[in-house]
Amino acid sequence: MKAAVYRGPRNIKVAEVPEPRVSGRQVLVKFKAGSICGTDLHFYRGEWRWMKRGRIIGHDACGVRADNGERVVMVPLVYCGRCYYCLRGLSTYCMRGKFMGLTSDGFFAESIAMRPRNLFSVPDGVSDEEAAVVEPVALALHVMDALKPNVGDWATIIGQGAIGLLMTQIARMKGCRVIAIDLLDYRLRLAEKYGAEFCINAAEEDAVKRVREITRRGSDVVVEAAGSEQTVQQTPFLVRKAGKVALVGESKGYLNLEDADEAVFFTTYISPVEYPLAVQLLAEKRVDVKGLVTHRFSLANFEQALRTADNPAEKPLKVVVTA
Ligand SMILES: [Zn+2]
Ligand SMILES: [Zn+2]
């Protein structure tokens, strides 16, 4: 079968690989559609080099169960269910866990062996393309729940890529007033469409100064979804005293906390717990991912899909790959 295989930086190729071995309680899932994530691009660009060569990449996708024909979205975390973290509902941090597409083979393959507990049914109203973009919805739900904003709170979202735009949508559902920051106007226009009250182009104005002018005290909650050390380092100056900051795009960077008294900072990257709710919100049309899909390619043209996702001139948000 065909699969997208990591062979090193700038070297992810569609290759012929053996069919997966289906063991124990696993079932075979036939790939339908998946999306390229910023994480995949970190590996493609050689920014993260710890992935094993020969690994099949991809961790956000849907498919069809070979045993019963059910359309399903796949959760990439393999967890034991019994360790310290699993027992506390934190299976993301399972001590015996694996992350498919990173530390074990992932989803960009014609067939995938999955445990049924990692599969959630996709309702008829949700297209394959929408079900290919569930991971960032689940992440946005997890992050906004963790931030626990009050109605009317200021939520500043740095970076309006696919993840940032979903944070904007969920923050609005939570009753927040959203300030969206990005360097690119086409992304800020979408942020406005999704309900951001203020859009700041950080290439044109001082984002920290502007946020402090708007909020007067600093933002109640802040999400870093741009993925750069520079934006991580801005967060203590954006948040109000005793506010909360989620670092979602990047975790490295020096935090100068002198004015951020009692503010809470945390990182988070994926949450399997929110997948069913994410799919439900897509079915109810309460969260939109269709507007985030900018490009479509077949699995056979995966390399072109990656190059497009990595090329700012193409104005990519979500690049979807189909069977
Ligand atoms: Zn991802
Ligand atoms: Zn565990």
mmCIF file of C-alpha atoms and ligand atoms in Angstrom:
data_model
loop_
_atom_site.group_PDB
_atom_site.id
_atom_site.type_symbol
_atom_site.label_atom_id
_atom_site.label_comp_id
_atom_site.label_asym_id
_atom_site.label_seq_id
_atom_site.Cartn_x
_atom_site.Cartn_y
_atom_site.Cartn_z
ATOM 1 C CA MET A 1 0.000 0.000 0.000
ATOM 2 C CA LYS A 2 1.006 3.652 -0.338
ATOM 3 C CA ALA A 3 1.972 5.830 2.629
ATOM 4 C CA ALA A 4 3.719 9.153 3.339
ATOM 5 C CA VAL A 5 7.041 8.183 4.900
ATOM 6 C CA TYR A 6 9.485 10.429 6.782
ATOM 7 C CA ARG A 7 13.039 9.951 5.533
ATOM 8 C CA GLY A 8 14.570 13.126 6.937
ATOM 9 C CA PRO A 9 14.192 16.916 6.646
ATOM 10 C CA ARG A 10 12.669 18.007 3.288
ATOM 11 C CA ASN A 11 12.411 14.324 2.496
ATOM 12 C CA ILE A 12 8.926 12.955 3.129
ATOM 13 C CA LYS A 13 7.970 10.681 0.244
ATOM 14 C CA VAL A 14 4.977 8.616 -0.840
ATOM 15 C CA ALA A 15 6.340 5.075 -0.768
ATOM 16 C CA GLU A 16 5.146 1.487 -1.067
ATOM 17 C CA VAL A 17 5.026 -0.055 2.447
ATOM 18 C CA PRO A 18 3.675 -3.365 3.835
ATOM 19 C CA GLU A 19 -0.005 -3.493 4.863
ATOM 20 C CA PRO A 20 -0.356 -2.944 8.637
ATOM 21 C CA ARG A 21 -0.522 -6.008 10.880
ATOM 22 C CA VAL A 22 -3.871 -6.101 12.691
ATOM 23 C CA SER A 23 -3.293 -7.583 16.129
ATOM 24 C CA GLY A 24 -5.411 -8.209 19.229
ATOM 25 C CA ARG A 25 -8.468 -5.982 19.429
ATOM 26 C CA GLN A 26 -7.395 -3.766 16.523
ATOM 27 C CA VAL A 27 -9.503 -3.171 13.425
ATOM 28 C CA LEU A 28 -8.417 -2.049 9.966
ATOM 29 C CA VAL A 29 -9.400 1.491 8.919
ATOM 30 C CA LYS A 30 -9.266 2.556 5.266
ATOM 31 C CA PHE A 31 -7.983 6.140 4.965
ATOM 32 C CA LYS A 32 -10.475 8.709 3.595
ATOM 33 C CA ALA A 33 -9.073 12.176 4.375
ATOM 34 C CA GLY A 34 -6.538 13.833 6.642
ATOM 35 C CA SER A 35 -4.973 17.229 7.190
ATOM 36 C CA ILE A 36 -1.427 18.484 7.519
ATOM 37 C CA CYS A 37 -0.589 19.979 10.917
ATOM 38 C CA GLY A 38 2.066 22.485 11.976
ATOM 39 C CA THR A 39 3.767 19.575 13.739
ATOM 40 C CA ASP A 40 4.255 17.777 10.392
ATOM 41 C CA LEU A 41 5.846 20.961 9.032
ATOM 42 C CA HIS A 42 8.287 21.171 11.973
ATOM 43 C CA PHE A 43 9.588 17.736 10.897
ATOM 44 C CA TYR A 44 9.505 18.560 7.196
ATOM 45 C CA ARG A 45 11.562 21.724 7.752
ATOM 46 C CA GLY A 46 14.073 19.878 9.939
ATOM 47 C CA GLU A 47 13.210 22.022 12.988
ATOM 48 C CA TRP A 48 12.456 18.876 14.987
ATOM 49 C CA ARG A 49 14.784 16.019 14.162
ATOM 50 C CA TRP A 50 13.856 13.314 16.641
ATOM 51 C CA MET A 51 11.435 11.414 14.378
ATOM 52 C CA LYS A 52 12.667 8.000 13.278
ATOM 53 C CA ARG A 53 13.354 7.649 9.569
ATOM 54 C CA GLY A 54 10.894 5.298 7.879
ATOM 55 C CA ARG A 55 7.962 6.429 10.019
ATOM 56 C CA ILE A 56 4.545 7.039 8.430
ATOM 57 C CA ILE A 57 3.437 10.562 9.389
ATOM 58 C CA GLY A 58 -0.029 12.099 9.941
ATOM 59 C CA HIS A 59 -2.155 12.398 13.096
ATOM 60 C CA ASP A 60 -5.419 14.093 12.062
ATOM 61 C CA ALA A 61 -7.623 11.977 9.774
ATOM 62 C CA CYS A 62 -10.831 10.059 9.209
ATOM 63 C CA GLY A 63 -11.514 6.770 7.474
ATOM 64 C CA VAL A 64 -13.887 3.822 7.125
ATOM 65 C CA ARG A 65 -13.752 0.728 9.343
ATOM 66 C CA ALA A 66 -13.138 -2.325 7.172
ATOM 67 C CA ASP A 67 -15.188 -4.600 9.490
ATOM 68 C CA ASN A 68 -18.488 -2.666 9.576
ATOM 69 C CA GLY A 69 -18.224 0.233 7.080
ATOM 70 C CA GLU A 70 -18.597 2.900 9.767
ATOM 71 C CA ARG A 71 -17.080 6.313 9.035
ATOM 72 C CA VAL A 72 -14.762 7.224 11.896
ATOM 73 C CA VAL A 73 -12.368 9.905 13.075
ATOM 74 C CA MET A 74 -9.110 8.525 14.483
ATOM 75 C CA VAL A 75 -7.516 9.638 17.769
ATOM 76 C CA PRO A 76 -3.717 9.367 17.457
ATOM 77 C CA LEU A 77 -2.947 8.706 21.122
ATOM 78 C CA VAL A 78 -2.330 5.134 22.188
ATOM 79 C CA TYR A 79 -2.666 4.947 25.974
ATOM 80 C CA CYS A 80 -2.720 2.196 28.599
ATOM 81 C CA GLY A 81 -5.711 3.351 30.667
ATOM 82 C CA ARG A 82 -4.074 2.205 33.919
ATOM 83 C CA CYS A 83 -1.066 4.416 34.688
ATOM 84 C CA TYR A 84 -0.943 7.424 37.046
ATOM 85 C CA TYR A 85 -1.957 9.890 34.298
ATOM 86 C CA CYS A 86 -4.551 7.703 32.537
ATOM 87 C CA LEU A 87 -6.398 7.137 35.806
ATOM 88 C CA ARG A 88 -6.641 10.901 36.229
ATOM 89 C CA GLY A 89 -8.113 11.482 32.759
ATOM 90 C CA LEU A 90 -4.747 12.725 31.445
ATOM 91 C CA SER A 91 -4.161 9.969 28.888
ATOM 92 C CA THR A 92 -2.255 12.504 26.755
ATOM 93 C CA TYR A 93 0.603 11.961 29.227
ATOM 94 C CA CYS A 94 0.280 8.163 29.478
ATOM 95 C CA MET A 95 3.539 6.753 30.843
ATOM 96 C CA ARG A 96 3.359 3.866 28.349
ATOM 97 C CA GLY A 97 1.716 5.902 25.574
ATOM 98 C CA LYS A 98 2.491 6.452 21.916
ATOM 99 C CA PHE A 99 1.557 9.294 19.610
ATOM 100 C CA MET A 100 0.685 7.933 16.157
ATOM 101 C CA GLY A 101 2.356 9.918 13.401
ATOM 102 C CA LEU A 102 5.175 10.977 15.743
ATOM 103 C CA THR A 103 6.417 8.151 17.970
ATOM 104 C CA SER A 104 4.674 5.373 16.006
ATOM 105 C CA ASP A 105 3.283 5.043 12.468
ATOM 106 C CA GLY A 106 0.534 7.552 11.643
ATOM 107 C CA PHE A 107 -2.474 8.072 9.402
ATOM 108 C CA PHE A 108 -1.225 9.106 5.942
ATOM 109 C CA ALA A 109 -1.443 5.535 4.635
ATOM 110 C CA GLU A 110 -4.075 3.643 2.660
ATOM 111 C CA SER A 111 -4.832 1.380 5.661
ATOM 112 C CA ILE A 112 -4.279 1.839 9.394
ATOM 113 C CA ALA A 113 -4.618 -0.681 12.273
ATOM 114 C CA MET A 114 -6.525 0.997 15.133
ATOM 115 C CA ARG A 115 -7.988 0.073 18.510
ATOM 116 C CA PRO A 116 -11.768 0.687 18.466
ATOM 117 C CA ARG A 117 -11.524 2.914 21.552
ATOM 118 C CA ASN A 118 -9.481 5.351 19.411
ATOM 119 C CA LEU A 119 -12.314 5.640 16.863
ATOM 120 C CA PHE A 120 -15.313 7.945 17.033
ATOM 121 C CA SER A 121 -18.261 7.713 14.651
ATOM 122 C CA VAL A 122 -18.699 10.590 12.172
ATOM 123 C CA PRO A 123 -22.354 11.691 11.758
ATOM 124 C CA ASP A 124 -23.802 12.004 8.210
ATOM 125 C CA GLY A 125 -23.857 15.809 8.327
ATOM 126 C CA VAL A 126 -20.066 15.967 8.662
ATOM 127 C CA SER A 127 -18.083 15.581 5.409
ATOM 128 C CA ASP A 128 -14.843 13.613 5.123
ATOM 129 C CA GLU A 129 -13.045 16.896 4.634
ATOM 130 C CA GLU A 130 -14.436 18.315 7.879
ATOM 131 C CA ALA A 131 -13.694 15.078 9.748
ATOM 132 C CA ALA A 132 -10.081 15.485 8.556
ATOM 133 C CA VAL A 133 -9.722 18.596 10.740
ATOM 134 C CA VAL A 134 -10.791 17.463 14.221
ATOM 135 C CA GLU A 135 -7.544 17.560 16.190
ATOM 136 C CA PRO A 136 -7.298 21.389 16.331
ATOM 137 C CA VAL A 137 -10.997 21.635 17.271
ATOM 138 C CA ALA A 138 -10.417 19.247 20.192
ATOM 139 C CA LEU A 139 -7.325 21.219 21.184
ATOM 140 C CA ALA A 140 -9.189 24.548 21.106
ATOM 141 C CA LEU A 141 -11.943 23.090 23.322
ATOM 142 C CA HIS A 142 -9.384 21.730 25.776
ATOM 143 C CA VAL A 143 -7.424 24.988 25.958
ATOM 144 C CA MET A 144 -10.443 27.277 26.367
ATOM 145 C CA ASP A 145 -11.880 24.944 29.044
ATOM 146 C CA ALA A 146 -8.544 25.015 30.870
ATOM 147 C CA LEU A 147 -8.406 28.822 30.713
ATOM 148 C CA LYS A 148 -11.907 29.036 32.296
ATOM 149 C CA PRO A 149 -12.719 32.561 31.082
ATOM 150 C CA ASN A 150 -15.708 34.433 32.486
ATOM 151 C CA VAL A 151 -18.373 35.918 30.212
ATOM 152 C CA GLY A 152 -17.065 39.206 28.832
ATOM 153 C CA ASP A 153 -13.400 38.419 29.525
ATOM 154 C CA TRP A 154 -10.746 39.552 27.070
ATOM 155 C CA ALA A 155 -9.178 36.645 25.176
ATOM 156 C CA THR A 156 -6.083 37.548 23.164
ATOM 157 C CA ILE A 157 -5.202 34.933 20.558
ATOM 158 C CA ILE A 158 -1.713 35.314 19.063
ATOM 159 C CA GLY A 159 -1.549 33.677 15.625
ATOM 160 C CA GLN A 160 -4.604 33.166 13.414
ATOM 161 C CA GLY A 161 -3.611 30.024 11.568
ATOM 162 C CA ALA A 162 -6.044 27.099 11.714
ATOM 163 C CA ILE A 163 -5.503 26.568 15.456
ATOM 164 C CA GLY A 164 -5.733 30.261 16.309
ATOM 165 C CA LEU A 165 -8.899 30.686 14.237
ATOM 166 C CA LEU A 166 -10.495 27.760 16.093
ATOM 167 C CA MET A 167 -9.424 29.301 19.429
ATOM 168 C CA THR A 168 -11.153 32.497 18.261
ATOM 169 C CA GLN A 169 -14.353 30.554 17.498
ATOM 170 C CA ILE A 170 -14.391 28.671 20.805
ATOM 171 C CA ALA A 171 -13.475 31.799 22.823
ATOM 172 C CA ARG A 172 -16.546 33.486 21.305
ATOM 173 C CA MET A 173 -18.687 30.478 22.317
ATOM 174 C CA LYS A 174 -17.334 30.951 25.843
ATOM 175 C CA GLY A 175 -18.572 34.535 25.847
ATOM 176 C CA CYS A 176 -15.144 36.177 25.517
ATOM 177 C CA ARG A 177 -14.312 39.397 23.697
ATOM 178 C CA VAL A 178 -11.569 38.327 21.305
ATOM 179 C CA ILE A 179 -8.465 40.239 20.251
ATOM 180 C CA ALA A 180 -6.822 38.465 17.292
ATOM 181 C CA ILE A 181 -3.157 39.033 16.403
ATOM 182 C CA ASP A 182 -1.366 37.910 13.243
ATOM 183 C CA LEU A 183 1.130 39.192 10.678
ATOM 184 C CA LEU A 184 -1.096 38.411 7.680
ATOM 185 C CA ASP A 185 -4.242 40.298 6.719
ATOM 186 C CA TYR A 186 -6.013 37.348 5.035
ATOM 187 C CA ARG A 187 -5.932 35.518 8.365
ATOM 188 C CA LEU A 188 -7.134 38.551 10.314
ATOM 189 C CA ARG A 189 -10.062 38.950 7.903
ATOM 190 C CA LEU A 190 -11.117 35.384 8.735
ATOM 191 C CA ALA A 191 -10.664 36.087 12.465
ATOM 192 C CA GLU A 192 -13.049 39.007 12.093
ATOM 193 C CA LYS A 193 -15.546 36.754 10.295
ATOM 194 C CA TYR A 194 -15.327 34.309 13.223
ATOM 195 C CA GLY A 195 -16.153 37.053 15.710
ATOM 196 C CA ALA A 196 -12.893 38.726 16.764
ATOM 197 C CA GLU A 197 -13.711 42.233 17.988
ATOM 198 C CA PHE A 198 -10.217 43.676 17.444
ATOM 199 C CA CYS A 199 -7.703 42.483 14.835
ATOM 200 C CA ILE A 200 -4.094 43.565 15.198
ATOM 201 C CA ASN A 201 -1.528 43.174 12.433
ATOM 202 C CA ALA A 202 1.683 42.882 14.473
ATOM 203 C CA ALA A 203 3.753 43.725 11.394
ATOM 204 C CA GLU A 204 2.151 47.172 11.383
ATOM 205 C CA GLU A 205 1.583 48.031 15.030
ATOM 206 C CA ASP A 206 2.933 47.213 18.486
ATOM 207 C CA ALA A 207 0.644 44.374 19.559
ATOM 208 C CA VAL A 208 1.439 44.606 23.281
ATOM 209 C CA LYS A 209 0.818 48.352 23.396
ATOM 210 C CA ARG A 210 -2.449 47.993 21.469
ATOM 211 C CA VAL A 211 -3.760 45.160 23.682
ATOM 212 C CA ARG A 212 -2.997 47.155 26.820
ATOM 213 C CA GLU A 213 -4.801 50.179 25.332
ATOM 214 C CA ILE A 214 -7.883 48.095 24.478
ATOM 215 C CA THR A 215 -8.088 46.118 27.725
ATOM 216 C CA ARG A 216 -6.593 48.771 30.067
ATOM 217 C CA ARG A 217 -5.401 46.046 32.483
ATOM 218 C CA GLY A 218 -4.046 43.402 30.128
ATOM 219 C CA SER A 219 -5.892 40.438 28.664
ATOM 220 C CA ASP A 220 -7.705 38.085 31.063
ATOM 221 C CA VAL A 221 -6.598 35.059 29.044
ATOM 222 C CA VAL A 222 -3.951 34.721 26.329
ATOM 223 C CA VAL A 223 -3.327 31.912 23.832
ATOM 224 C CA GLU A 224 0.019 31.689 22.011
ATOM 225 C CA ALA A 225 -0.768 29.872 18.743
ATOM 226 C CA ALA A 226 1.757 31.514 16.422
ATOM 227 C CA GLY A 227 4.546 29.107 17.293
ATOM 228 C CA SER A 228 7.553 31.388 17.720
ATOM 229 C CA GLU A 229 9.827 32.153 20.667
ATOM 230 C CA GLN A 230 9.208 35.851 20.104
ATOM 231 C CA THR A 231 5.444 35.517 20.622
ATOM 232 C CA VAL A 232 5.952 33.247 23.647
ATOM 233 C CA GLN A 233 8.098 36.028 25.138
ATOM 234 C CA GLN A 234 5.327 38.586 24.579
ATOM 235 C CA THR A 235 2.762 36.698 26.641
ATOM 236 C CA PRO A 236 3.713 38.027 30.139
ATOM 237 C CA PHE A 237 3.237 41.555 28.807
ATOM 238 C CA LEU A 238 -0.176 40.777 27.266
ATOM 239 C CA VAL A 239 -1.780 39.012 30.232
ATOM 240 C CA ARG A 240 -3.297 40.864 33.183
ATOM 241 C CA LYS A 241 -2.174 40.164 36.750
ATOM 242 C CA ALA A 242 -3.507 36.756 37.881
ATOM 243 C CA GLY A 243 -4.609 36.021 34.312
ATOM 244 C CA LYS A 244 -3.945 32.799 32.395
ATOM 245 C CA VAL A 245 -1.718 32.004 29.414
ATOM 246 C CA ALA A 246 -1.835 28.866 27.251
ATOM 247 C CA LEU A 247 1.258 28.159 25.128
ATOM 248 C CA VAL A 248 0.029 26.037 22.261
ATOM 249 C CA GLY A 249 2.289 26.858 19.311
ATOM 250 C CA GLU A 250 5.723 26.839 20.932
ATOM 251 C CA SER A 251 6.975 26.255 24.458
ATOM 252 C CA LYS A 252 10.526 27.586 24.260
ATOM 253 C CA GLY A 253 11.363 31.179 25.107
ATOM 254 C CA TYR A 254 12.343 33.345 28.075
ATOM 255 C CA LEU A 255 9.418 34.500 30.217
ATOM 256 C CA ASN A 256 10.013 37.828 31.973
ATOM 257 C CA LEU A 257 7.350 37.683 34.692
ATOM 258 C CA GLU A 258 7.995 40.976 36.443
ATOM 259 C CA ASP A 259 4.560 42.492 35.640
ATOM 260 C CA ALA A 260 2.615 39.246 35.414
ATOM 261 C CA ASP A 261 1.998 38.788 39.148
ATOM 262 C CA GLU A 262 0.116 35.554 39.901
ATOM 263 C CA ALA A 263 -0.461 34.822 36.215
ATOM 264 C CA VAL A 264 -0.608 31.118 35.363
ATOM 265 C CA PHE A 265 1.222 29.696 32.321
ATOM 266 C CA PHE A 266 0.788 26.227 30.835
ATOM 267 C CA THR A 267 1.534 24.334 27.621
ATOM 268 C CA THR A 268 -0.761 21.847 25.927
ATOM 269 C CA TYR A 269 -0.767 20.173 22.512
ATOM 270 C CA ILE A 270 -3.467 17.555 22.130
ATOM 271 C CA SER A 271 -6.463 16.240 23.999
ATOM 272 C CA PRO A 272 -8.220 12.965 23.129
ATOM 273 C CA VAL A 273 -10.986 13.648 25.667
ATOM 274 C CA GLU A 274 -12.595 16.380 23.550
ATOM 275 C CA TYR A 275 -12.841 14.439 20.232
ATOM 276 C CA PRO A 276 -16.523 13.396 20.608
ATOM 277 C CA LEU A 277 -17.589 16.950 21.475
ATOM 278 C CA ALA A 278 -15.501 18.336 18.602
ATOM 279 C CA VAL A 279 -17.295 16.065 16.102
ATOM 280 C CA GLN A 280 -20.681 16.942 17.632
ATOM 281 C CA LEU A 281 -20.023 20.694 17.300
ATOM 282 C CA LEU A 282 -19.077 20.189 13.634
ATOM 283 C CA ALA A 283 -22.300 18.229 13.049
ATOM 284 C CA GLU A 284 -24.349 20.994 14.695
ATOM 285 C CA LYS A 285 -22.528 23.630 12.575
ATOM 286 C CA ARG A 286 -21.536 25.471 15.747
ATOM 287 C CA VAL A 287 -17.844 25.308 14.830
ATOM 288 C CA ASP A 288 -16.615 25.845 11.277
ATOM 289 C CA VAL A 289 -13.607 24.105 9.750
ATOM 290 C CA LYS A 290 -14.767 24.288 6.114
ATOM 291 C CA GLY A 291 -13.620 27.911 5.924
ATOM 292 C CA LEU A 292 -10.152 26.824 7.066
ATOM 293 C CA VAL A 293 -9.545 24.344 4.233
ATOM 294 C CA THR A 294 -7.573 26.197 1.563
ATOM 295 C CA HIS A 295 -6.048 23.338 -0.464
ATOM 296 C CA ARG A 296 -6.841 19.728 -1.387
ATOM 297 C CA PHE A 297 -4.534 16.994 -2.733
ATOM 298 C CA SER A 298 -4.667 13.231 -3.139
ATOM 299 C CA LEU A 299 -2.428 10.991 -1.016
ATOM 300 C CA ALA A 300 -0.432 10.203 -4.190
ATOM 301 C CA ASN A 301 0.435 13.931 -4.416
ATOM 302 C CA PHE A 302 1.396 14.198 -0.752
ATOM 303 C CA GLU A 303 4.737 15.881 -1.422
ATOM 304 C CA GLN A 304 3.007 18.682 -3.300
ATOM 305 C CA ALA A 305 0.535 19.004 -0.403
ATOM 306 C CA LEU A 306 3.445 19.459 2.039
ATOM 307 C CA ARG A 307 5.210 21.997 -0.174
ATOM 308 C CA THR A 308 1.964 23.980 -0.411
ATOM 309 C CA ALA A 309 1.382 23.892 3.359
ATOM 310 C CA ASP A 310 4.974 25.150 3.787
ATOM 311 C CA ASN A 311 4.697 27.973 1.240
ATOM 312 C CA PRO A 312 3.301 31.277 2.652
ATOM 313 C CA ALA A 313 2.805 32.592 -0.909
ATOM 314 C CA GLU A 314 0.018 29.994 -1.314
ATOM 315 C CA LYS A 315 -1.778 31.492 1.736
ATOM 316 C CA PRO A 316 -2.392 28.053 3.258
ATOM 317 C CA LEU A 317 -4.483 27.397 6.357
ATOM 318 C CA LYS A 318 -5.489 23.731 6.298
ATOM 319 C CA VAL A 319 -4.223 21.501 3.504
ATOM 320 C CA VAL A 320 -6.398 18.397 3.229
ATOM 321 C CA VAL A 321 -5.198 15.115 1.740
ATOM 322 C CA THR A 322 -7.750 12.604 0.439
ATOM 323 C CA ALA A 323 -7.550 8.911 -0.487
HETATM 324 ZN ZN ZN B 1 -1.310 18.301 15.110
HETATM 325 ZN ZN ZN B 2 -1.382 5.274 30.712
#
